[in-house]
Coordinates of C-alpha atoms in Angstrom, one line a residue:
Chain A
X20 CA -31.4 11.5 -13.1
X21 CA -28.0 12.8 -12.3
X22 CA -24.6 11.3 -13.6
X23 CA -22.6 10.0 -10.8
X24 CA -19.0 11.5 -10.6
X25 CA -16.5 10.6 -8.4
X26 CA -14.9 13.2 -6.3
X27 CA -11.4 13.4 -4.9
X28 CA -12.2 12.2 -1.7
X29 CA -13.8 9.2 -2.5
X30 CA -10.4 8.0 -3.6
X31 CA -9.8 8.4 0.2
X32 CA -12.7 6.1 1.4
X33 CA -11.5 3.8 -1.7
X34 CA -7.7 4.0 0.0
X35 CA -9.2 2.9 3.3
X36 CA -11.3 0.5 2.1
X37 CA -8.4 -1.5 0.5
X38 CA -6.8 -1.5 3.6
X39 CA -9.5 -2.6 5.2
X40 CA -12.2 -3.7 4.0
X41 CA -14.5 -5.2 6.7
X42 CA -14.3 -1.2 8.4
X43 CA -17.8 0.3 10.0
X44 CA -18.7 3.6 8.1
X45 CA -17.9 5.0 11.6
X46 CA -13.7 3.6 11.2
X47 CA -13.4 4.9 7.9
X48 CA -14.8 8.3 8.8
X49 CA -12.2 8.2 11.0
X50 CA -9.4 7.0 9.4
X51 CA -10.5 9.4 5.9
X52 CA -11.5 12.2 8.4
X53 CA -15.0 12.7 6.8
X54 CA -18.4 12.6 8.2
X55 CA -19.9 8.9 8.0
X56 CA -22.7 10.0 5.5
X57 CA -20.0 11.2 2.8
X58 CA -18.5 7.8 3.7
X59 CA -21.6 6.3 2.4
X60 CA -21.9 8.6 -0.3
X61 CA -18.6 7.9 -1.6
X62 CA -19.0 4.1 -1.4
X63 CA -22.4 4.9 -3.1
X64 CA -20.0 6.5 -6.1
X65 CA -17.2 3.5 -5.7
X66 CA -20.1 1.1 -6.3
X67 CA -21.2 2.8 -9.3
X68 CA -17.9 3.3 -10.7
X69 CA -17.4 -0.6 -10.5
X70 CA -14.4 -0.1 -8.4
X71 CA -16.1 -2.2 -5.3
X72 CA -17.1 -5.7 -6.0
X73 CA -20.7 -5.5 -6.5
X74 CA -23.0 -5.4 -3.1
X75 CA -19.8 -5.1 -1.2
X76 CA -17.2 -2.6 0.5
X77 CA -14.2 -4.6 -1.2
X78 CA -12.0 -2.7 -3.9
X79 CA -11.3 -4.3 -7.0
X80 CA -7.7 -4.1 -6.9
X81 CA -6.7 -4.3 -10.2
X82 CA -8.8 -1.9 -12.0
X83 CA -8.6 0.6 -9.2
X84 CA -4.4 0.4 -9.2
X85 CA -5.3 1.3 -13.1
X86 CA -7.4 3.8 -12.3
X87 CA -5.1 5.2 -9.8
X88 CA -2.6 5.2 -12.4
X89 CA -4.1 6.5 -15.6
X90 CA -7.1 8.3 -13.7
X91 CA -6.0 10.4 -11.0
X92 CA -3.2 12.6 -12.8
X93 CA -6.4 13.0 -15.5
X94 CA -9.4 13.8 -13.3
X95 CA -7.9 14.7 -9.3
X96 CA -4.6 17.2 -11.4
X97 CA -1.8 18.4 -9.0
X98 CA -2.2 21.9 -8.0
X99 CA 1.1 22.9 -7.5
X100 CA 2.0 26.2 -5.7
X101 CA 5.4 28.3 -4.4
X102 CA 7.5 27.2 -1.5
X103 CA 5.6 27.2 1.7
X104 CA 5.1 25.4 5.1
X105 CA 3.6 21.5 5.3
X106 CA 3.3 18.3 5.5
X107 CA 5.8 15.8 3.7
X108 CA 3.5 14.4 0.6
X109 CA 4.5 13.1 -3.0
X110 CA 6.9 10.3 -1.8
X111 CA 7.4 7.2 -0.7
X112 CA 7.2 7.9 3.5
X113 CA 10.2 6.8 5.2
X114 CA 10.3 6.3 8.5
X115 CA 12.3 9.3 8.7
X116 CA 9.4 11.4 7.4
X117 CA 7.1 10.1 10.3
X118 CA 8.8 12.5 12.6
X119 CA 8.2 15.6 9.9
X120 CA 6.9 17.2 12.5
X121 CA 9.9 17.4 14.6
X122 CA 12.1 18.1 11.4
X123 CA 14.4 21.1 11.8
X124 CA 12.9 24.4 11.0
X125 CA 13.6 25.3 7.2
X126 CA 14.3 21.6 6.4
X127 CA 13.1 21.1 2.5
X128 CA 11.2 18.5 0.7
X129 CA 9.9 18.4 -2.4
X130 CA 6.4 18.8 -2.4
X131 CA 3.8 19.8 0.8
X132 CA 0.5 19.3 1.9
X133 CA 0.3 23.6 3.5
X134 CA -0.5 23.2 7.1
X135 CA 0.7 25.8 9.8
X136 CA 1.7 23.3 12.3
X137 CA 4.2 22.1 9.5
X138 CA 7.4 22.5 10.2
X139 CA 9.4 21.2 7.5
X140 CA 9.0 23.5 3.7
X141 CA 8.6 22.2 0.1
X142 CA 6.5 23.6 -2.9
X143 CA 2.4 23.9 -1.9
X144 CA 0.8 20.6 -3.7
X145 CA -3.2 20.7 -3.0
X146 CA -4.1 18.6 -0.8
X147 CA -6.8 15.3 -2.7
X148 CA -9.1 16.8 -0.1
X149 CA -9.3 19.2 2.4
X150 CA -9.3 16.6 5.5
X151 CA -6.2 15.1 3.9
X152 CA -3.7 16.7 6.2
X153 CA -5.4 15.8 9.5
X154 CA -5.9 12.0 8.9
X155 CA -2.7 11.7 7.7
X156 CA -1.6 12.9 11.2
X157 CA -3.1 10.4 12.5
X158 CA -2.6 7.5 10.9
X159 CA 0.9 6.9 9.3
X160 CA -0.1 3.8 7.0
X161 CA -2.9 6.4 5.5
X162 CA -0.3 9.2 5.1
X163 CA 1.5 6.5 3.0
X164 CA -1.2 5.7 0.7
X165 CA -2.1 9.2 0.4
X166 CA 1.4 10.5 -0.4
X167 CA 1.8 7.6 -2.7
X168 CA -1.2 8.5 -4.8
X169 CA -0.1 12.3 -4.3
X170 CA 3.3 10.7 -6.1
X171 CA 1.1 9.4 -8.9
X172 CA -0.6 12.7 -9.8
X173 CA 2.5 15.0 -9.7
X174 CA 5.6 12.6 -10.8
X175 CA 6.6 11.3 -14.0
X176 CA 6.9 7.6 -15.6
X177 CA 9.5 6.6 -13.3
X178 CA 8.1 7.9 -10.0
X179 CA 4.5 6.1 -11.3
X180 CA 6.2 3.0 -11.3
X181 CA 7.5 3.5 -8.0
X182 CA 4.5 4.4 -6.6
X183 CA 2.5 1.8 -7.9
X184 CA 5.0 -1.2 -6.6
X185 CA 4.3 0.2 -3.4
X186 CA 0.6 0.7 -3.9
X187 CA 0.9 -2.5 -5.3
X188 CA 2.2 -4.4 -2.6
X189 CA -0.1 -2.5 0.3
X190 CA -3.1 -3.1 -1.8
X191 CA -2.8 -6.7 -2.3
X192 CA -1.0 -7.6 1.4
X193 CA -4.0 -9.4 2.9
X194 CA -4.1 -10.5 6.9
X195 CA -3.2 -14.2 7.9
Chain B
X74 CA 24.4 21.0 -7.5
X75 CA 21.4 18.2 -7.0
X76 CA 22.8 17.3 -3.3
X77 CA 20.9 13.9 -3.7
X78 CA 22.4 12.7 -7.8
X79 CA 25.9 13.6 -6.8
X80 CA 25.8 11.6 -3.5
X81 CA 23.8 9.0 -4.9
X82 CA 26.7 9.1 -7.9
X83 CA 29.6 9.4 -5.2
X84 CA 28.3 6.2 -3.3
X85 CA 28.6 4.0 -6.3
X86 CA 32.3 6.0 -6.9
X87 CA 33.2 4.6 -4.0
X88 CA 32.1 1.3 -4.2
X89 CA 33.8 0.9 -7.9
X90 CA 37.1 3.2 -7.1
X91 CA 39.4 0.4 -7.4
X92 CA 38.3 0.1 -10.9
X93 CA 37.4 3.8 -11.6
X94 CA 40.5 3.8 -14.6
X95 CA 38.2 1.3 -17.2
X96 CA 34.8 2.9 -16.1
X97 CA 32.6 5.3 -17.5
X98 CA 29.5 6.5 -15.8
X99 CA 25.6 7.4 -17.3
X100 CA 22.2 7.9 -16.3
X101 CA 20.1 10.5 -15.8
X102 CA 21.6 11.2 -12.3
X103 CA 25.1 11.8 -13.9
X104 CA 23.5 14.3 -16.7
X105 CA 22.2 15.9 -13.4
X106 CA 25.6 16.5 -11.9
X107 CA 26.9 17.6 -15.1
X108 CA 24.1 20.0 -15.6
X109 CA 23.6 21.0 -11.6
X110 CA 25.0 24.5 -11.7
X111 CA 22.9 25.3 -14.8
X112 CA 19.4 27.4 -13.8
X113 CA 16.2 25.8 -14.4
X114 CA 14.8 23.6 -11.9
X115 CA 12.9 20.3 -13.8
X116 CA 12.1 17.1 -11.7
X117 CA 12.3 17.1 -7.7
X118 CA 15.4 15.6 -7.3
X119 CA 14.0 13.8 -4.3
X120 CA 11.8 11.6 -6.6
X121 CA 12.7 8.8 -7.6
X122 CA 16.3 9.2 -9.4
X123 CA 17.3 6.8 -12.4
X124 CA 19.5 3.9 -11.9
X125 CA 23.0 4.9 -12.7
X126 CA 24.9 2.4 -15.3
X127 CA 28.6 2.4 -15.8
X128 CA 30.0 0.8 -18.7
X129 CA 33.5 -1.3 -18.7
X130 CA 36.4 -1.0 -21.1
X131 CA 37.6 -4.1 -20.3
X132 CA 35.7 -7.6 -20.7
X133 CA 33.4 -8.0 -17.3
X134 CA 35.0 -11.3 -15.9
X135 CA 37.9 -9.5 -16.2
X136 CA 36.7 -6.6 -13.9
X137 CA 34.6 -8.4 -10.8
X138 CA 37.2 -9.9 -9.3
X139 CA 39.2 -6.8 -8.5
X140 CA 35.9 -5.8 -6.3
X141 CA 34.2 -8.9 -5.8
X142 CA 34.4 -8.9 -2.3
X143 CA 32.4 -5.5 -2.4
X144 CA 29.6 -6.4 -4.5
X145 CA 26.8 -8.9 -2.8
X146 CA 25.0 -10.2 -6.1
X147 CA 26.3 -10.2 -9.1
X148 CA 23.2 -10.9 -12.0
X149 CA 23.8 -11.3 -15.3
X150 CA 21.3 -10.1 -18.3
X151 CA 21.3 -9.8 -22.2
X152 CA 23.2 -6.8 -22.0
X153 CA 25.8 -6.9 -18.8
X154 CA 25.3 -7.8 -15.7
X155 CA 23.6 -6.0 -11.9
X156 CA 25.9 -5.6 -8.9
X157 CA 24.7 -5.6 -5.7
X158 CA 26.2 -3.6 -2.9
X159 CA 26.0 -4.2 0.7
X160 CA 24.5 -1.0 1.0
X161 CA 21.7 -2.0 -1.4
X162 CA 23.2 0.1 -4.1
X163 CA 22.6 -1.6 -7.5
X164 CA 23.7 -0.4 -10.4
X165 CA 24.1 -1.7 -14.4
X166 CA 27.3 -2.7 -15.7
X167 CA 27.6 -3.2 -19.0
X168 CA 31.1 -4.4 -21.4
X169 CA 32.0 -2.1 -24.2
X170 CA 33.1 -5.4 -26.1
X171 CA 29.9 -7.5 -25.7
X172 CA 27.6 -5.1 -27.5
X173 CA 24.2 -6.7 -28.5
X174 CA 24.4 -5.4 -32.0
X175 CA 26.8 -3.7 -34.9
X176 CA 24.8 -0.5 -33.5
X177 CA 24.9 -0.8 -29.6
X178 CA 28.5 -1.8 -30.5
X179 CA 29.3 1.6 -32.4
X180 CA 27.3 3.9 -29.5
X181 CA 29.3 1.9 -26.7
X182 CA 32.4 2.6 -28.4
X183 CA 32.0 7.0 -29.0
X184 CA 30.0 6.3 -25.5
X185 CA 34.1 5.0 -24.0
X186 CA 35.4 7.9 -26.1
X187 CA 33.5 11.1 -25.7
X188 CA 33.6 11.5 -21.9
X189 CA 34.3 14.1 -19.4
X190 CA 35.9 13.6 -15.9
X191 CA 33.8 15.0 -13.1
X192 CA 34.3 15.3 -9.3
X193 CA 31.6 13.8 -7.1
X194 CA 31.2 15.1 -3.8
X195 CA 33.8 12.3 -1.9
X196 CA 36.4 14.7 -4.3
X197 CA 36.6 11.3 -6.4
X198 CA 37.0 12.1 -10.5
X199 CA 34.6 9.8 -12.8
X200 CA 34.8 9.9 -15.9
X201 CA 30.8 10.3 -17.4
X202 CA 30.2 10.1 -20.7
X203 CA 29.4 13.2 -22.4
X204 CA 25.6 14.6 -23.0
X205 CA 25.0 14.2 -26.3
X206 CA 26.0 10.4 -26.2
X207 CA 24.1 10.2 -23.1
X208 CA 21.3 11.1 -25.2
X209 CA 21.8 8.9 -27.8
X210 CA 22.1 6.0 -25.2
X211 CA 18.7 7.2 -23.9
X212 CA 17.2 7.1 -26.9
X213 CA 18.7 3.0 -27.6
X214 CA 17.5 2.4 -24.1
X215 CA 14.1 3.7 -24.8
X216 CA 13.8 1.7 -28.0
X217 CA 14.9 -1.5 -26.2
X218 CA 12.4 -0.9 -23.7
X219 CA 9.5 -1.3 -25.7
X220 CA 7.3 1.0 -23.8
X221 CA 5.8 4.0 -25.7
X222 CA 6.4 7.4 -25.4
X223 CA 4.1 8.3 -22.4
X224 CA 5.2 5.0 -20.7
X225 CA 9.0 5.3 -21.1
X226 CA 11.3 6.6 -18.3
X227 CA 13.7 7.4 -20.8
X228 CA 11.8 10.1 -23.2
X229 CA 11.3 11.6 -19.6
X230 CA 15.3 11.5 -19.5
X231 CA 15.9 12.9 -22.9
X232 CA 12.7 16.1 -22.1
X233 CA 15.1 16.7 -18.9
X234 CA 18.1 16.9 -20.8
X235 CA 16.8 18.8 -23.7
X236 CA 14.8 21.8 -21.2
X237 CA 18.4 22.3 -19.2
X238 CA 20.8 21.7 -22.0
X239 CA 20.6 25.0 -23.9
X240 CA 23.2 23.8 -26.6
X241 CA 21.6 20.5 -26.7
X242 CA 21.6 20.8 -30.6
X243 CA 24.6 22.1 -31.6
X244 CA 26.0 19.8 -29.0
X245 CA 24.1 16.8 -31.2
X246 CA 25.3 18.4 -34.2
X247 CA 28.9 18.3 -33.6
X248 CA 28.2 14.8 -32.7
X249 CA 30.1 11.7 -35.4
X250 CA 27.4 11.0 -38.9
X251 CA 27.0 7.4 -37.2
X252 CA 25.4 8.6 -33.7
X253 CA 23.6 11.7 -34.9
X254 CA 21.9 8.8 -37.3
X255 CA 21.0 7.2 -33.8
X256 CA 19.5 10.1 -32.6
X257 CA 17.7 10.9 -35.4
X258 CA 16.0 7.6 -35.4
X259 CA 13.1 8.7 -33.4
X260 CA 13.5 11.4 -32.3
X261 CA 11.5 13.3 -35.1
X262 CA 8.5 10.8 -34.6
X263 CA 8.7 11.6 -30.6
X264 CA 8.2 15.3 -31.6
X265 CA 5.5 14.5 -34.6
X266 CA 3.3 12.3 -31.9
X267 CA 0.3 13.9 -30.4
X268 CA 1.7 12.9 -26.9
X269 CA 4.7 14.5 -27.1
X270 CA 3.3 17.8 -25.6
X271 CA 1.9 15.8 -22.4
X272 CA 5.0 14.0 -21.5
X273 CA 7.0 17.0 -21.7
X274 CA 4.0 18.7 -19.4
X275 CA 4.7 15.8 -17.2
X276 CA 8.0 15.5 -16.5
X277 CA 8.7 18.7 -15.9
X278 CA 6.7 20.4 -13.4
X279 CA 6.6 24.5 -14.6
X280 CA 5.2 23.1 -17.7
X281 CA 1.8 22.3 -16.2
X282 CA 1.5 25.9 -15.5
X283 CA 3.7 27.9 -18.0
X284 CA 2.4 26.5 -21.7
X285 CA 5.7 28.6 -22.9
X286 CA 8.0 26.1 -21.0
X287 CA 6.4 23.3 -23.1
X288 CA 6.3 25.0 -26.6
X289 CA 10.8 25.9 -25.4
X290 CA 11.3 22.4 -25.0
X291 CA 9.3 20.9 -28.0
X292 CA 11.6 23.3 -30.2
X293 CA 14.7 22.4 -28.5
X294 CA 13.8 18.9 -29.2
X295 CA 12.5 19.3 -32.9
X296 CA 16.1 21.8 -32.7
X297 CA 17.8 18.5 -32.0
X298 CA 16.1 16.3 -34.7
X299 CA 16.7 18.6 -37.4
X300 CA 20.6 18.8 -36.5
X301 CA 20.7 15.1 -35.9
X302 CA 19.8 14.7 -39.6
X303 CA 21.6 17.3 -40.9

């Protein structure tokens, strides 16, 4: 028997999960930019970690904001490179930021996800996992979870607690 | 010079110019725009920047009136009151004469005293109070805060201050008996814990990398508490 370890992009499916969790495997492969069987996989892992409610594809809010908090810095470090060419990551997305892509050339940030269709340059911060950049593209609310959690592993106390206020208040919005 | 700190800093100039005279500015952001020509890059300035404070000279009630039809909210707390701006620019105002304690009332008073005037980006001159008291206000903040060292914002403040401040200690040193004694309060337990290493690691960003970085800053620190309790 294998120990069960959770890897970066299950924090991704976890992500997606929160914000919705009645989502086909098929939706979040989409929204994570994974194939549907590391979908299952990683809600396989979730389970296991007790960060699902047992049986079911919701997240346990609380302990997974903890985990978030104290985990991800611990087990998912920031690998952070020189200056290069990307997509805006590590801070609270403005609206601003949605329309990185049509930043002017040279404009600098603080940290980037490298991607050569980036226009907009900051130091190279590894991306949680390797679809990160594309499904951020393509959903902005994703690209705000995943920058926020990004903000968790690279800032310090005061950017956690920013972070998590606006993890915090995602997380826990639920539909009327 | 951090572009964002010293607009950030010239904003709330602005807003507060008609009482500039019985202000002094402190924060982070202000140590930021004292030390922004200085090399060494630490924290993104683009993260989340401290809340600036300015304390008063002159008894609070005395002071909102002159701007109260700029400020939106007015709060009051144990130790000053929050103004409000219509921009959403909030910042901590605290009275040099309503000190909480004998010792807040000491640190506010060399905190009026030791300052240095600065120009902000509008071309406005603040006066901000002068790094070493800025740390020893970091360092009451922190212990009013009641976090621990890896929780608190502030010992974040005081690793910033000590890794870009090369004469951080002889700075301390020159410092009055009474607020080296506040320095030294904790500062030598902050350097003895076994987390000391991580939070300077974490708050600034070549540390993760360079283990050098960390062991400069731990002795510019322990540098610090040995000259506060000289």
């Amino acid at each position: 028997m294998k120990q069960d370890v959770l890897r970066p992009g299950d924090i991704a499916v976890a992500l997606a999960l929160a914000k919705a969790p009645q989502a086909a495997l098929s939706a979040l492969a989409s929204t994570t930019g994974r194939s549907v069987g590391e979908v299952h996989n990683a809600i396989r892992r979730l389970n296991a970690g007790r960060l699902l409610k047992p049986g079911q594809r919701e997240v346990v809010r609380e302990p997974f904001l903890r985990f978030l908090q104290w985990g991800m810095p611990v087990a998912f470090p920031a690998r952070i490179g020189g200056i290069t060419r990307g997509i805006v990551t590590a801070r609270v997305i403005a609206p601003k930021d949605v329309g990185a892509g049509k930043a002017r050339d040279g404009d600098l940030v603080e940290f980037v996800w490298p991607d050569v269709d980036g226009t907009v340059r900051g130091q190279a911060l590894t991306p949680l996992y390797p679809a990160a950049p594309a499904a951020a593209r393509r959903d902005v609310g994703f690209w705000t979870l995943l920058a926020l959690v990004d903000l968790l592993r690279v800032g310090g106390a005061r950017e956690q607690v920013l972070a998590l206020d606006q993890l915090e208040r995602v997380l826990t919005w639920t539909p009327d | 010079m951090c572009e964002q700190s010293s607009s950030g800093l010239a904003t709330i100039a602005r807003w507060l110019h008609p009482v500039a005279n019985r202000l002094v500015f402190y924060g982070i952001e202000t140590c930021r725009h004292i030390l922004g020509s200085e090399p060494g890059r630490v924290r993104g300035d683009g993260l989340a920047a401290g809340n600036p404070g300015v304390i008063a000279t002159v008894p609070l009630d005395r002071l909102a009136p002159e701007i109260g039809f700029h400020i939106r909210t007015r709060e009051r707390h144990a130790l000053g009151e929050s103004w409000v701006f219509p921009d959403a620019t909030r910042i901590t105002v605290t009275a040099a004469v309503h000190a909480a304690d004998a010792t807040d009332a000491v640190l506010l008073e060399y905190a009026t005293l030791l300052t240095q005037h600065v120009t902000v980006s509008n071309g406005q001159q603040v006066r901000v109070v002068s790094l070493p008291v800025q740390l020893a206000l970091l360092w009451r903040a922190h212990l009013r805060s009641g976090h621990t060292f890896v929780t608190s914002t502030y010992i974040e403040d005081i690793v910033e201050l000590a890794a870009r401040r090369s004469s951080i200690a002889a700075d301390v040193a020159a410092l009055p008996g009474e607020l080296r004694g506040i320095v030294a309060h904790d500062i030598a337990k902050f350097c003895a814990s076994d987390a000391a290493s991580w939070v300077v690691a974490r708050a600034i960003h070549d540390a993760r990398d360079l283990a050098g970085v960390v062991t400069h800053v731990m002795a510019q620190l322990e540098a610090v508490a040995m000259s506060a309790t000289a």
